[in-house]
Coordinates of C-alpha atoms in Angstrom, one line a residue:
X11 CA 74.8 101.0 101.5
X12 CA 78.3 102.3 99.4
X13 CA 79.6 103.9 102.5
X14 CA 81.0 100.8 104.4
X15 CA 84.4 99.9 103.0
X16 CA 85.7 96.4 102.3
X17 CA 89.3 95.1 103.9
X18 CA 90.9 92.4 104.7
X19 CA 92.1 90.4 107.9
X20 CA 95.8 90.6 107.1
X21 CA 97.3 89.1 104.3
X22 CA 101.3 88.5 104.5
X23 CA 102.8 90.1 101.2
X24 CA 105.3 88.0 101.1
X25 CA 103.9 84.6 101.0
X26 CA 102.6 86.1 97.4
X27 CA 103.2 87.1 93.9
X28 CA 102.9 90.8 94.0
X29 CA 101.5 90.6 90.2
X30 CA 98.7 88.4 90.9
X31 CA 97.7 89.6 94.2
X32 CA 97.6 93.7 92.7
X33 CA 95.5 92.1 90.1
X34 CA 92.9 90.1 91.7
X35 CA 93.5 93.5 94.2
X36 CA 92.3 96.2 91.9
X37 CA 89.7 93.8 90.6
X38 CA 88.3 94.1 94.7
X39 CA 88.6 98.1 94.0
X40 CA 86.6 97.9 91.0
X41 CA 83.8 95.6 92.6
X42 CA 83.6 97.3 95.4
X43 CA 83.5 100.7 93.6
X44 CA 86.7 102.1 95.2
X45 CA 86.3 101.3 98.6
X46 CA 89.1 98.6 99.9
X47 CA 91.3 98.6 101.6
X48 CA 94.6 96.0 101.4
X49 CA 95.7 95.3 105.2
X50 CA 99.0 93.5 104.9
X51 CA 102.3 92.1 107.3
X52 CA 105.7 90.8 106.7
X53 CA 104.1 87.1 109.2
X54 CA 106.4 85.8 112.0
X55 CA 106.2 82.3 111.6
X56 CA 109.4 81.1 109.5
X57 CA 108.0 77.7 108.8
X58 CA 105.7 79.2 106.7
X59 CA 108.6 80.9 105.2
X60 CA 110.5 77.5 104.5
X61 CA 107.1 75.9 102.8
X62 CA 106.7 78.3 100.5
X63 CA 110.8 79.0 99.5
X64 CA 110.9 81.8 100.2
X65 CA 113.9 83.8 103.0
X66 CA 112.4 84.7 106.0
X67 CA 115.2 87.3 107.1
X68 CA 114.5 88.9 104.2
X69 CA 110.5 88.8 105.0
X70 CA 110.3 92.9 105.5
X71 CA 112.5 93.5 102.0
X72 CA 110.6 91.8 100.1
X73 CA 107.1 93.9 101.4
X74 CA 108.3 96.5 101.2
X75 CA 110.3 95.6 97.7
X76 CA 106.6 94.5 96.8
X77 CA 104.3 97.7 98.3
X78 CA 106.5 99.4 95.5
X79 CA 105.9 97.4 92.6
X80 CA 101.8 97.1 93.7
X81 CA 101.4 101.3 93.5
X82 CA 102.9 100.7 90.5
X83 CA 100.5 98.3 89.2
X84 CA 97.5 100.4 91.0
X85 CA 98.3 103.7 89.1
X86 CA 100.5 103.0 86.1
X87 CA 98.1 101.8 82.8
X88 CA 101.8 100.3 81.8
X89 CA 105.0 98.9 84.5
X90 CA 108.5 98.7 84.0
X91 CA 110.3 98.0 87.8
X92 CA 113.6 96.2 88.5
X93 CA 114.2 95.3 92.2
X94 CA 115.8 92.9 94.0
X95 CA 113.5 90.6 94.4
X96 CA 110.2 91.5 91.0
X97 CA 110.9 92.1 88.2
X98 CA 107.9 93.2 85.6
X99 CA 108.9 94.3 81.9
X100 CA 106.3 96.9 80.2
X101 CA 103.6 95.0 81.9
X102 CA 100.5 95.8 83.9
X103 CA 97.0 94.6 85.1
X104 CA 93.4 96.0 84.1
X105 CA 91.1 97.1 85.3
X106 CA 92.8 99.5 87.1
X107 CA 91.6 99.8 90.6
X108 CA 89.1 103.2 91.3
X109 CA 91.4 103.6 93.5
X110 CA 95.1 105.2 92.7
X111 CA 96.7 103.8 94.8
X112 CA 95.5 100.9 96.5
X113 CA 94.6 102.5 100.8
X114 CA 97.2 99.6 102.2
X115 CA 97.5 98.9 105.9
X116 CA 100.1 97.9 107.8
X117 CA 99.9 95.2 110.6
X118 CA 101.7 94.2 113.5
X119 CA 103.5 96.1 117.0
X120 CA 107.4 95.5 116.7
X121 CA 109.1 99.0 116.3
X122 CA 110.5 97.3 113.0
X123 CA 106.8 97.2 111.7
X124 CA 106.2 100.1 113.1
X125 CA 108.4 102.0 111.6
X126 CA 107.9 100.9 108.2
X127 CA 104.4 102.0 108.8
X128 CA 105.3 105.6 109.3
X129 CA 106.8 105.4 106.8
X130 CA 105.4 103.3 103.6
X131 CA 101.3 102.6 104.7
X132 CA 98.0 104.4 104.8
X133 CA 97.3 103.0 107.8
X134 CA 97.6 100.3 111.2
X135 CA 95.9 97.3 111.8
X136 CA 97.2 96.7 115.4
X137 CA 96.5 93.2 116.9
X138 CA 96.5 93.9 121.1
X139 CA 94.9 90.6 122.5
X140 CA 95.5 92.0 126.2
X141 CA 94.3 96.1 125.1
X142 CA 96.9 98.5 126.7
X143 CA 96.3 102.5 125.5
X144 CA 100.1 103.0 127.1
X145 CA 101.2 100.9 124.9
X146 CA 99.3 102.1 121.8
X147 CA 100.1 105.2 123.1
X148 CA 103.6 104.1 122.6
X149 CA 102.9 102.8 119.3
X150 CA 101.9 104.9 117.6
X151 CA 104.4 107.2 118.6
X152 CA 107.1 105.4 116.8
X153 CA 104.8 105.8 113.6
X154 CA 104.4 109.0 114.0
X155 CA 108.3 109.8 114.4
X156 CA 108.4 107.7 111.2
X157 CA 105.8 109.1 109.2
X158 CA 108.1 112.9 109.9
X159 CA 111.2 111.7 109.3
X160 CA 109.7 110.1 105.8
X161 CA 108.5 114.0 104.9
X162 CA 105.2 112.4 105.9
X163 CA 101.4 112.9 107.6
X164 CA 100.6 109.5 109.9

């Protein structure tokens, strides 16, 4: 079928090089004829960050910067980007994805994550081991409020 979408489980973005990940995801998008969705999160396991040499306290900022950079890589042939954590000078990926940009869904339920989802994400990947409709409604309200404050719709 060509109607099914392909969605990753959560990829912890700050663990990965955003340039290499953007290229790999673009290739998957091309192979799926524009049906790919990337689900990401900042992660919560301090030990994994320590093992990778990445600053756990800055994971949210790293992730937000990576989102900006990957969206540029997915939509522009040549990218110049200077952030706090990443720099790209006159480089790009080939092939560019079919979707420009590829949809990004964020996972997590903390208030910080919910607000980040409303400001930056195209979708939300919630995880509730024990489903609670009232909690879901409360979390969605936080996302929608953050989107409205950012001048977006979610």
